[in-house]
PDB file of C-alpha atoms in Angstrom:
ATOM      1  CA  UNK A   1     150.518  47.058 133.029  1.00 47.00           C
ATOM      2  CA  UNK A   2     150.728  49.508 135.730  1.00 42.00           C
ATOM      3  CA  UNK A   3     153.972  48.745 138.514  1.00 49.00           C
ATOM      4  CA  UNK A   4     153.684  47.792 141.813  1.00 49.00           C
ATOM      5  CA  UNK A   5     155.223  50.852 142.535  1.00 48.00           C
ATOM      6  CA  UNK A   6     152.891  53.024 140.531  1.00 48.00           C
ATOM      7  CA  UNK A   7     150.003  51.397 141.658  1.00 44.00           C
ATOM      8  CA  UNK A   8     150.978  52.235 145.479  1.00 46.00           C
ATOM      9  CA  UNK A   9     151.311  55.825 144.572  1.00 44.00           C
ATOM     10  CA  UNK A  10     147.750  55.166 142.909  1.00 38.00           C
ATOM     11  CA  UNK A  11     146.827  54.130 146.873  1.00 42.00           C
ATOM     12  CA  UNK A  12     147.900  56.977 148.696  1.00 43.00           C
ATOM     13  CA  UNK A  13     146.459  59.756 146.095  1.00 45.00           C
ATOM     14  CA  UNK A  14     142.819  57.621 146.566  1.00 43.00           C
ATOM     15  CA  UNK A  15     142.755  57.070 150.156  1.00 45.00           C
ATOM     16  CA  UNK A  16     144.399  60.200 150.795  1.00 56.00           C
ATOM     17  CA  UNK A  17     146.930  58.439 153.059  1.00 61.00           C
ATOM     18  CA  UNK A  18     150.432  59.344 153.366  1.00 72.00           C
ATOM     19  CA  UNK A  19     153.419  56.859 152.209  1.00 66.00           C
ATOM     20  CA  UNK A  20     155.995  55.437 154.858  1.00 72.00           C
ATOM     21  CA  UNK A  21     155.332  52.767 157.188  1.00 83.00           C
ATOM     22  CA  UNK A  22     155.663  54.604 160.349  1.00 92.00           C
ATOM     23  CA  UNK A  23     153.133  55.128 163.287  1.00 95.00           C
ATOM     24  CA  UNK A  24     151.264  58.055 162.088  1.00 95.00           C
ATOM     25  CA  UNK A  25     150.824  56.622 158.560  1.00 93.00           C
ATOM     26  CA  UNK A  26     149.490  53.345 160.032  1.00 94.00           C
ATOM     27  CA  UNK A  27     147.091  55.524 162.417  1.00 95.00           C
ATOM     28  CA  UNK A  28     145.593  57.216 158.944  1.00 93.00           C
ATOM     29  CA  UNK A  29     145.371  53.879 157.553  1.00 91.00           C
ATOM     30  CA  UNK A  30     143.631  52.380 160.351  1.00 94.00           C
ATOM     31  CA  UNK A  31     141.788  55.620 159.985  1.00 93.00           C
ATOM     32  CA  UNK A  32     141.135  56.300 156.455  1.00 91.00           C
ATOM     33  CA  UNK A  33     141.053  52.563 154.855  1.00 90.00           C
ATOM     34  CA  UNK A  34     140.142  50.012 157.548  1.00 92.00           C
ATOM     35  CA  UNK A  35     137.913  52.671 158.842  1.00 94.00           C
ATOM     36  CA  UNK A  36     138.842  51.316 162.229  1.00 96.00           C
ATOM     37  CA  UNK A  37     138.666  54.802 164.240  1.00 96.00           C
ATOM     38  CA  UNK A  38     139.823  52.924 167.784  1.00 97.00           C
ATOM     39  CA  UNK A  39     142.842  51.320 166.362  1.00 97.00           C
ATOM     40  CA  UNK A  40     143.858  54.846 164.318  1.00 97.00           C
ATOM     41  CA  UNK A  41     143.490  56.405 167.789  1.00 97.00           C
ATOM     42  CA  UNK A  42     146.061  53.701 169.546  1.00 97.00           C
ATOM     43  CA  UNK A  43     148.318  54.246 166.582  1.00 96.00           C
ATOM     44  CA  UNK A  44     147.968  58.605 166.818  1.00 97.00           C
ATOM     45  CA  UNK A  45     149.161  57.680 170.425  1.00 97.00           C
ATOM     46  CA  UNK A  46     151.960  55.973 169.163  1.00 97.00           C
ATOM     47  CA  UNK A  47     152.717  58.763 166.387  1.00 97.00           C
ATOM     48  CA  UNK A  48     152.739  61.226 169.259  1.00 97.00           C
ATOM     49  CA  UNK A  49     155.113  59.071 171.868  1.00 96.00           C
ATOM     50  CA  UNK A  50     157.537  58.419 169.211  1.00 96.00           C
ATOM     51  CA  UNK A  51     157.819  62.001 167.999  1.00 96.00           C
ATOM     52  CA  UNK A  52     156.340  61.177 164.759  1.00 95.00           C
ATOM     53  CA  UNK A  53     154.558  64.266 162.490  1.00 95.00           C
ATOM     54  CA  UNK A  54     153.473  65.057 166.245  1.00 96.00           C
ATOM     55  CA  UNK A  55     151.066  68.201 165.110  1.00 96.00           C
ATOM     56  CA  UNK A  56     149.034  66.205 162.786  1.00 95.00           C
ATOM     57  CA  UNK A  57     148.898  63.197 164.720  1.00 96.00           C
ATOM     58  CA  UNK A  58     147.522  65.206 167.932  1.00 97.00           C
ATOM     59  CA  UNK A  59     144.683  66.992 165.235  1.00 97.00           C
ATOM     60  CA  UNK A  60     144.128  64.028 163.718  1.00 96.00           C
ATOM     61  CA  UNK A  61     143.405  62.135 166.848  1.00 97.00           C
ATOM     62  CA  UNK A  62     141.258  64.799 168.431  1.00 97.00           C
ATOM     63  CA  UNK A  63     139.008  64.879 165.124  1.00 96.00           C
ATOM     64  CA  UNK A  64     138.339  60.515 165.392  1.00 97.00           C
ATOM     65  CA  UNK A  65     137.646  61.105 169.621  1.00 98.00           C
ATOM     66  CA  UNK A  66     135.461  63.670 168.512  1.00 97.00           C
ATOM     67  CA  UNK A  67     133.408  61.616 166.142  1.00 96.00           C
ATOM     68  CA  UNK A  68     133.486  58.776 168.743  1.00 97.00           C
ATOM     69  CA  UNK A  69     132.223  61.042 171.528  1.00 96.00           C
ATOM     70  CA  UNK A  70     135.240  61.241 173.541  1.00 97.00           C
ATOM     71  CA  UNK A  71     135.331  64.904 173.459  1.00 97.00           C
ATOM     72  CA  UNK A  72     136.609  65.311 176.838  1.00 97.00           C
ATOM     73  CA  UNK A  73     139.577  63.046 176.389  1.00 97.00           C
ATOM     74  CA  UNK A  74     140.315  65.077 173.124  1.00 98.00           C
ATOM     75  CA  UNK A  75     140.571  68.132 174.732  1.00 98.00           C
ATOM     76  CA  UNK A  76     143.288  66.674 177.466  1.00 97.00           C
ATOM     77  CA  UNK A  77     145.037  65.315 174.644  1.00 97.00           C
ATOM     78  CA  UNK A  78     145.377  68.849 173.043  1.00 97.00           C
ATOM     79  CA  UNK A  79     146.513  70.646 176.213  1.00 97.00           C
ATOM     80  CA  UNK A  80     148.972  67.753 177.334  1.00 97.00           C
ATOM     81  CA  UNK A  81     150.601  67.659 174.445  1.00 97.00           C
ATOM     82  CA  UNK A  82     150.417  70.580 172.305  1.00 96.00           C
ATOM     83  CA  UNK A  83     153.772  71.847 174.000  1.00 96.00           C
ATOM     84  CA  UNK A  84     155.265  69.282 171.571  1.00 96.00           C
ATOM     85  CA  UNK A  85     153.993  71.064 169.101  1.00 95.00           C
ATOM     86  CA  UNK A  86     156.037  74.359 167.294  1.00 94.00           C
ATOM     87  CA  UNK A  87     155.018  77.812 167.631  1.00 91.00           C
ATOM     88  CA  UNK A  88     153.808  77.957 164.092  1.00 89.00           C
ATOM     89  CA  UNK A  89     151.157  75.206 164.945  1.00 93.00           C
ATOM     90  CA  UNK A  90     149.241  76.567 168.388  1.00 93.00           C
ATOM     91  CA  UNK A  91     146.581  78.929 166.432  1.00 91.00           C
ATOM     92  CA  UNK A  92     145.250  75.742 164.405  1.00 92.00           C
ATOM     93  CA  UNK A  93     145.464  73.720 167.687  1.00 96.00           C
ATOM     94  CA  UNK A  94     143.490  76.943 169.366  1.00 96.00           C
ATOM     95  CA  UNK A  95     140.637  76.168 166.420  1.00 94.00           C
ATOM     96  CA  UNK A  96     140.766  72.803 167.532  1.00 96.00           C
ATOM     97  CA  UNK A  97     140.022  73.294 171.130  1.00 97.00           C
ATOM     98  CA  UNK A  98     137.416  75.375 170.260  1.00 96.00           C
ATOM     99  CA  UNK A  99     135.638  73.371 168.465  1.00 96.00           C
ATOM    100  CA  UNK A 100     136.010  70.370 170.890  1.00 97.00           C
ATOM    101  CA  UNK A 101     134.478  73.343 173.279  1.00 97.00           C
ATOM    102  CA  UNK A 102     131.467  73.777 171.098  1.00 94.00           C
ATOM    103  CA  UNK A 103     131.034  70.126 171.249  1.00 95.00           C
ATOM    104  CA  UNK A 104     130.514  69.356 174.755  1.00 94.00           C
ATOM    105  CA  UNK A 105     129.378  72.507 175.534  1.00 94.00           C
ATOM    106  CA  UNK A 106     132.297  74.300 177.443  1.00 96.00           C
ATOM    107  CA  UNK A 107     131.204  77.508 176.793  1.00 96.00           C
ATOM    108  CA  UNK A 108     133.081  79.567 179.258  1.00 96.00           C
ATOM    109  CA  UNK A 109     136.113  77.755 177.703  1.00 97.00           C
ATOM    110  CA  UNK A 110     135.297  78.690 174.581  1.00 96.00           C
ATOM    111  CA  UNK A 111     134.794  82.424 175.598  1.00 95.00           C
ATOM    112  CA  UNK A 112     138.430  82.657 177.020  1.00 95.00           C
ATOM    113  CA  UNK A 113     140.277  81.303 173.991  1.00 96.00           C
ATOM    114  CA  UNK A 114     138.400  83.468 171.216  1.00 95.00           C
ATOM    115  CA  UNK A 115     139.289  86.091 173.699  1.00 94.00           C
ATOM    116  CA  UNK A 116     143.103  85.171 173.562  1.00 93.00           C
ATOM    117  CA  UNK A 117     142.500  85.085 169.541  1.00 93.00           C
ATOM    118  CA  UNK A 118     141.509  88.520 169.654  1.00 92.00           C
ATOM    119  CA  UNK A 119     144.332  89.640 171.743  1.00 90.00           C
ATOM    120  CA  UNK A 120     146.837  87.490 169.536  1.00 89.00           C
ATOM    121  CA  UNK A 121     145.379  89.347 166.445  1.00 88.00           C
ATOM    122  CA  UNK A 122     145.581  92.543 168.608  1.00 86.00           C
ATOM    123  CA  UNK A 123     149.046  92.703 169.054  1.00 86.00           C
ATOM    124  CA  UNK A 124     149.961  91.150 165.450  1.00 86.00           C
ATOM    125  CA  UNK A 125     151.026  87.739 166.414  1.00 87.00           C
ATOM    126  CA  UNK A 126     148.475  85.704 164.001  1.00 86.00           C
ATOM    127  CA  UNK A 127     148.630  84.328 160.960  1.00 85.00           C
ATOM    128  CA  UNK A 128     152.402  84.000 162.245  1.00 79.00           C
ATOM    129  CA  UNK A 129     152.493  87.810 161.320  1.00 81.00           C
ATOM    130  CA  UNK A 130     151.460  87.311 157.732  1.00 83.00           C
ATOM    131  CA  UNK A 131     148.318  89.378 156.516  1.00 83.00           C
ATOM    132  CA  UNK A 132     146.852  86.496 155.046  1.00 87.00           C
ATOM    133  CA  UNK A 133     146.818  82.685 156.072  1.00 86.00           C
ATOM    134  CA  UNK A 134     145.794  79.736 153.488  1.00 83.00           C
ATOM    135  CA  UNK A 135     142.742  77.978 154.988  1.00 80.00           C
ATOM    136  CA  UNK A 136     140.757  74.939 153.907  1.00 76.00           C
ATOM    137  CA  UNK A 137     137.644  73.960 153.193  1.00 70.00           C
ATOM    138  CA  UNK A 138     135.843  70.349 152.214  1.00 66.00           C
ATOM    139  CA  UNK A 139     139.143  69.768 149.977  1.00 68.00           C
ATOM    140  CA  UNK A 140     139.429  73.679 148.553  1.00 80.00           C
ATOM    141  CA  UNK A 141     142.076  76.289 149.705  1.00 84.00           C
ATOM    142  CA  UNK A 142     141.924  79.835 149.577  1.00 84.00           C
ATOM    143  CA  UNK A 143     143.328  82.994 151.624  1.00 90.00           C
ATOM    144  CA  UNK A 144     141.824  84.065 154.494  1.00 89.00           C
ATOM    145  CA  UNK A 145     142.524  88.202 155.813  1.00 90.00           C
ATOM    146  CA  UNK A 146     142.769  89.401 159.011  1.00 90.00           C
ATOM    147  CA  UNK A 147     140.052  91.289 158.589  1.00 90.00           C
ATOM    148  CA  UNK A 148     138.493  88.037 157.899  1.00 91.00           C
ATOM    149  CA  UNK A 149     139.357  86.283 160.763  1.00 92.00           C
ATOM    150  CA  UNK A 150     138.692  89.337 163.072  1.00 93.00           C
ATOM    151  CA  UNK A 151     135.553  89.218 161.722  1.00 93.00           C
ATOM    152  CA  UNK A 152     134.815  84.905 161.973  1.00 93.00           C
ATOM    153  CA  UNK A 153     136.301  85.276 165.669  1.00 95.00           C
ATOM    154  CA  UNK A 154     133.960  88.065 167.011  1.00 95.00           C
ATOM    155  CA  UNK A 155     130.856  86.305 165.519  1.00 95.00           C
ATOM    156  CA  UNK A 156     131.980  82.885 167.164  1.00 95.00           C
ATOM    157  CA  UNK A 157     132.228  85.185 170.729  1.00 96.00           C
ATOM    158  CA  UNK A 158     128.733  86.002 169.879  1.00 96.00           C
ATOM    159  CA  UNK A 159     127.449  83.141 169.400  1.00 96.00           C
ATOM    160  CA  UNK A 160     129.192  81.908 172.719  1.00 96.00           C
ATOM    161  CA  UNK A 161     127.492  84.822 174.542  1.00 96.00           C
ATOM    162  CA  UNK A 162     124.403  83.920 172.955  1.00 96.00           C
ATOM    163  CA  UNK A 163     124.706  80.182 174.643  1.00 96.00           C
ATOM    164  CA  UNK A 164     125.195  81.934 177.965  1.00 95.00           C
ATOM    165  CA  UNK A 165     121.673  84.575 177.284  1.00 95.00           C
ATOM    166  CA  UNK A 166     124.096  87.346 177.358  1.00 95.00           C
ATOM    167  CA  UNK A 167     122.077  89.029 174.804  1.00 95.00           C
ATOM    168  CA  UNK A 168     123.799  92.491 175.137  1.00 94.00           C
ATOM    169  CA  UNK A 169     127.759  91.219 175.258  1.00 93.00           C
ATOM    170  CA  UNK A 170     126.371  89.389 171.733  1.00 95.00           C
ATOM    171  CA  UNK A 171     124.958  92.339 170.403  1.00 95.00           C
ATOM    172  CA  UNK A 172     128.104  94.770 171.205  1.00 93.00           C
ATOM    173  CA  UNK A 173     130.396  91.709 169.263  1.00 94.00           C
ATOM    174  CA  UNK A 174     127.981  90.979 166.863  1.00 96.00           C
ATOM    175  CA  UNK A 175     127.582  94.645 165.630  1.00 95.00           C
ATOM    176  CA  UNK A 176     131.156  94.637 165.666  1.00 93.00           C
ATOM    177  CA  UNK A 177     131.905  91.791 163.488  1.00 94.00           C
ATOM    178  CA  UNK A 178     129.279  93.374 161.239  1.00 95.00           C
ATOM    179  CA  UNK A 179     131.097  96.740 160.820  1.00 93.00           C
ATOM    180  CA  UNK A 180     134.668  94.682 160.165  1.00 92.00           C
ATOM    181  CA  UNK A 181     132.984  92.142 157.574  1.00 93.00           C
ATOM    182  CA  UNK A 182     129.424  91.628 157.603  1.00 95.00           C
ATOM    183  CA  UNK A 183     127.267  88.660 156.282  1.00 97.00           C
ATOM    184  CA  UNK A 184     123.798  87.190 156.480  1.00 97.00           C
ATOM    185  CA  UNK A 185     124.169  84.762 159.714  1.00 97.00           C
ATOM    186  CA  UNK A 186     125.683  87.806 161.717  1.00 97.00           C
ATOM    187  CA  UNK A 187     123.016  89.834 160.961  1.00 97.00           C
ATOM    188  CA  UNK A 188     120.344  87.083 161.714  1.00 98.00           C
ATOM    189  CA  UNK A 189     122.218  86.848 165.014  1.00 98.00           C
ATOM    190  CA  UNK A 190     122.055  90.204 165.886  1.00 98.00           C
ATOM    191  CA  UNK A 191     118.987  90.372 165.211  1.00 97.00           C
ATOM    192  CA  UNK A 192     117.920  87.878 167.286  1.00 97.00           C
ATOM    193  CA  UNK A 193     119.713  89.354 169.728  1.00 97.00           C
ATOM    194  CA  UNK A 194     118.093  93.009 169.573  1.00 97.00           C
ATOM    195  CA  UNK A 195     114.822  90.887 169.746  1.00 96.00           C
ATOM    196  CA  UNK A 196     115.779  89.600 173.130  1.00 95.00           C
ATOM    197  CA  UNK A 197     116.429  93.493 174.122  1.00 95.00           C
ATOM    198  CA  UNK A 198     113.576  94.468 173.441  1.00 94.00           C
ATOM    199  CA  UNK A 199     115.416  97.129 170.745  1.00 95.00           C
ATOM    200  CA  UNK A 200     112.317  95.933 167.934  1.00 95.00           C
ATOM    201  CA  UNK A 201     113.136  99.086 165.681  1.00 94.00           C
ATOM    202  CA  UNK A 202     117.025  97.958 165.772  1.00 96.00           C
ATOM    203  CA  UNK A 203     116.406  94.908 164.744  1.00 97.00           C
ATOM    204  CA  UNK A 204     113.584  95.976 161.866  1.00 96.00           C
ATOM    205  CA  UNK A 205     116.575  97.498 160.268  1.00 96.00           C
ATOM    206  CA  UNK A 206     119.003  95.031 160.088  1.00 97.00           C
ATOM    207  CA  UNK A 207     116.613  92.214 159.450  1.00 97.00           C
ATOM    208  CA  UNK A 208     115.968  94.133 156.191  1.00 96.00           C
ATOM    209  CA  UNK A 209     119.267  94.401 154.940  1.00 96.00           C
ATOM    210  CA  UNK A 210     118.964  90.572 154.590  1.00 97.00           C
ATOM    211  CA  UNK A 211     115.364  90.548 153.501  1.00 96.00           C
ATOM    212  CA  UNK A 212     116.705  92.680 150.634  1.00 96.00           C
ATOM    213  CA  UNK A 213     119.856  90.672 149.631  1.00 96.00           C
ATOM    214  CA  UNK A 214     121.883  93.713 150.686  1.00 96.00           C
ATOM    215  CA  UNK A 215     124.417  91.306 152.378  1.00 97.00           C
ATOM    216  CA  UNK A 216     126.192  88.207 151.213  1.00 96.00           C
ATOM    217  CA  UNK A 217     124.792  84.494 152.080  1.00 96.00           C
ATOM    218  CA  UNK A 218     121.465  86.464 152.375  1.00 96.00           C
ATOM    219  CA  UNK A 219     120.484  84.544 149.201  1.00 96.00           C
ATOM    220  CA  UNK A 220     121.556  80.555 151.025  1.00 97.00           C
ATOM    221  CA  UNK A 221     117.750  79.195 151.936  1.00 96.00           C
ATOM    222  CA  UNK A 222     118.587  78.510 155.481  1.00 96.00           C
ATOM    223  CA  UNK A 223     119.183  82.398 155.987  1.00 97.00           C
ATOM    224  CA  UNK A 224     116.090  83.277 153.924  1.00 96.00           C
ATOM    225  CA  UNK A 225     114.084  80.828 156.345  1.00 97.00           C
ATOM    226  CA  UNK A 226     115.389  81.760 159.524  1.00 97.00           C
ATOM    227  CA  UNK A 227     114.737  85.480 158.044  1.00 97.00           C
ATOM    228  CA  UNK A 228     111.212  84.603 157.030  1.00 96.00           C
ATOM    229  CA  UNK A 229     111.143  83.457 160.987  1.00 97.00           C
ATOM    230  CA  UNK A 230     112.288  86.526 162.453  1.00 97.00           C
ATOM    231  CA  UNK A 231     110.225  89.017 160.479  1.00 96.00           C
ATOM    232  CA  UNK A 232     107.224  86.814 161.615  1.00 95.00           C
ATOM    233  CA  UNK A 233     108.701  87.431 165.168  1.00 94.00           C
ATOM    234  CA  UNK A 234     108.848  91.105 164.674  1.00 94.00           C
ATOM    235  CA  UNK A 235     105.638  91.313 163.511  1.00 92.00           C
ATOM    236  CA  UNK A 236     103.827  90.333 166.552  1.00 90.00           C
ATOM    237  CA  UNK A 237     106.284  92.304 169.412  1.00 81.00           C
ATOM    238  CA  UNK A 238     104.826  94.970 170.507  1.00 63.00           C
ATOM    239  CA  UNK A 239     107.130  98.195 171.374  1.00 59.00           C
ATOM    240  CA  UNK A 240     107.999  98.490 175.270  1.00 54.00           C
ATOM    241  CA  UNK A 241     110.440  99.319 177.492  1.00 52.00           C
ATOM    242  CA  UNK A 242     113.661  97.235 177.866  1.00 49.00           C
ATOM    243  CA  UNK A 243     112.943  94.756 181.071  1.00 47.00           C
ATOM    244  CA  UNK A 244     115.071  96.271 184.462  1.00 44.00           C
ATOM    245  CA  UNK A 245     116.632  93.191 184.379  1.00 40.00           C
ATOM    246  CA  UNK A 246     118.039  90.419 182.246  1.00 45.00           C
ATOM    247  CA  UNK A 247     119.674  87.223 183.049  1.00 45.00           C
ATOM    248  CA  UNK A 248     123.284  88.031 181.727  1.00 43.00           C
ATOM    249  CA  UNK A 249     123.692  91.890 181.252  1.00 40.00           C
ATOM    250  CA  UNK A 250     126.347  92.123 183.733  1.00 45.00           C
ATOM    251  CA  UNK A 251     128.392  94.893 182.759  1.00 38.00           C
ATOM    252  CA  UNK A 252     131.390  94.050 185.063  1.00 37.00           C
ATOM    253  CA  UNK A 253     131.877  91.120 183.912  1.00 47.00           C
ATOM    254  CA  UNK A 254     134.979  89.852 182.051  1.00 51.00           C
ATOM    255  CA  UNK A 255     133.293  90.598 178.529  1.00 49.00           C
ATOM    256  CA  UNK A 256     133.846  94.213 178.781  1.00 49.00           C
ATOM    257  CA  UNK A 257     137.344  94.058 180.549  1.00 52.00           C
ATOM    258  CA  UNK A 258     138.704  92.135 178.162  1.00 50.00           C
ATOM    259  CA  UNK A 259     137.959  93.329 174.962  1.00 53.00           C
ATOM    260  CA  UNK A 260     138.653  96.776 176.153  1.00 50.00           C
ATOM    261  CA  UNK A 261     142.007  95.407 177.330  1.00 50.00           C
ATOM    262  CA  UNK A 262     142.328  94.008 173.583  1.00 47.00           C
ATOM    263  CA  UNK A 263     141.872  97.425 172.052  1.00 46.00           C
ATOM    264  CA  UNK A 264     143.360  99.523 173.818  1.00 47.00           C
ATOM    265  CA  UNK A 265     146.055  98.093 176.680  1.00 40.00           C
ATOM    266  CA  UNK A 266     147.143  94.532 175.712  1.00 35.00           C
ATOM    267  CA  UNK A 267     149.679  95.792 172.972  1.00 38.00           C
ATOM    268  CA  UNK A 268     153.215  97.231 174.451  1.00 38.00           C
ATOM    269  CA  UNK A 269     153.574 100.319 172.692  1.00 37.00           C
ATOM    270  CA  UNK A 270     156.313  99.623 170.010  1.00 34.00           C
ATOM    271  CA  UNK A 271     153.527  96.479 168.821  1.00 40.00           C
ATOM    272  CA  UNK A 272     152.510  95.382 165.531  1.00 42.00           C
ATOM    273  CA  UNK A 273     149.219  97.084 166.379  1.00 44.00           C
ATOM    274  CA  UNK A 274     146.966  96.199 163.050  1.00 46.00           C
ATOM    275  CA  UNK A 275     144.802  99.004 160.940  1.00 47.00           C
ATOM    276  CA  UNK A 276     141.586  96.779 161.795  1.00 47.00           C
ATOM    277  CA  UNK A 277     141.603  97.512 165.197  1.00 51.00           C
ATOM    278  CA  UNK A 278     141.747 101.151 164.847  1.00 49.00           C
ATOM    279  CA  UNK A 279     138.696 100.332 163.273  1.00 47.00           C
ATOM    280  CA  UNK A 280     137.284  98.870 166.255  1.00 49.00           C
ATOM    281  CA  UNK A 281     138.690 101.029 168.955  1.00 49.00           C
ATOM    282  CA  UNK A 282     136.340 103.983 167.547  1.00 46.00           C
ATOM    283  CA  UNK A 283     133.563 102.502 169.197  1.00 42.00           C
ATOM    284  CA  UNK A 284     134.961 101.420 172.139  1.00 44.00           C
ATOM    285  CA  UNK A 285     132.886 104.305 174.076  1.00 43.00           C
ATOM    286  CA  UNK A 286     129.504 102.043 173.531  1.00 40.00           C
ATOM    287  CA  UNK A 287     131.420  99.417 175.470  1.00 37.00           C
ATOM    288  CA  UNK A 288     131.693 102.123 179.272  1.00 35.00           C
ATOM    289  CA  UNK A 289     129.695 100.847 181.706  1.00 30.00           C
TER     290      UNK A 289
END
């Protein structure tokens, strides 16, 4: 016969709930077992008034408003009270703001804090300074690099330029991203971007590195599909000249500035300044006006 006690632990390991009986394990209870989202949210609000495991109350909170379409109030949540929150914890809180961004569709918002990712990698202060972070996926952990995350964060800029028809801010990132760590879905995005510039030849070329398997996730059928697509695209463009103007290709606007600032004039000059931005300040001379 099992004891109470052991059959409590039994709980928490199931349900994934922590033990204690104080605010923020009631909220995941409310949460995770009752599956009463509105009263976990009252009780995260009571976790983060009474000081209680305030970081993972505050994420945990944001992720139920989410899923009850209260995006907006999420994101006030995060900015009022992440101050409570200690240094360590403000680059997970930045992924969580920028996903409650993508969400609602704050794109300029999103723009701005990838931006202050970059410069944060820039001048060495991610990852808390460590090389490597531990990240986690549907219940799995493993190490992410900076390289990595350099990488993730330039194609997520991308894509936000993309949302805006920036099509040549994307392309500059996305080529970017490709040179630090390239995949499938960056190169289907850049693609699709040198599409939209007209730049048919360009995008021939790295279409085919996917076509071919040459890069990984080429081989997940959503890439192969959406690759199938674009070839099909390709196929029926006919070479021209590049229009004399596109909605977007502003090149004084605050794309440029800042990521030139990033690589070459945000770090003082005794900073932590990392080997994979050496990488990227080579071809900072595609980025003059």
């Amino acid at each position: 016969m099992i004891s109470p006690k052991r059959e409590k632990d039994f709980f928490h390991v199931i349900h994934k709930v922590p033990s204690g009986d104080g605010p923020y394990v009631r909220a995941k209870h409310a949460q995770l077992v009752q599956k009463d989202p509105e009263s976990a949210i009252v009780w995260f609000w009571r976790a983060i008034n009474a000081g209680d495991r305030v970081e993972s109350a505050l994420k945990d909170m944001a992720v139920v408003m989410k899923q009850l379409d209260r995006t907006e109030e999420a994101i006030e949540a995060v900015k009022s009270f992440r101050g409570l929150c200690p240094k360590h914890a403000q680059e997970s809180l930045d992924n969580v703001l920028i996903d409650l961004y993508k969400k609602c569709g704050k794109v300029d918002e999103q723009i701005v804090l990838l931006k202050h990712k970059l410069k944060l990698i820039y001048l060495g202060e991610a990852f808390n300074g460590k090389p490597t972070k531990t990240a986690r996926s549907h219940g799995k952990k493993f190490q992410v690099s900076i390289k990595q995350e350099t990488s993730r964060i330039l194609g997520n800029l991308g894509w936000a330029y993309m949302q805006k028809s920036n099509y040549m801010a994307a392309e500059v990132v996305y080529s970017k991203a490709q040179m630090i760590d390239p995949d499938a879905n960056k190169a289907l995005n850049l693609c699709h971007c040198l599409i939209k510039l007209a730049r048919y030849q360009e995008a021939h070329l790295v279409l085919q590195d996917v076509l071919q398997y040459n890069l990984p996730g080429s081989d997940d059928p959503k890439s192969r599909n959406r690759a199938e697509e674009l070839s099909s695209e390709l196929e029926s463009m006919q070479p021209g000249p590049l229009p004399s103007y596109l909605p977007g290709l502003n090149w004084e606007d605050d794309f440029v500035e800042a990521l030139e600032r990033a690589l070459n004039e945000l770090a003082p000059a005794r900073s932590r300044r990392l080997p994979i931005f050496e990488e990227i300040s080579q071809f900072r001379d595609q980025l003059a006006c």
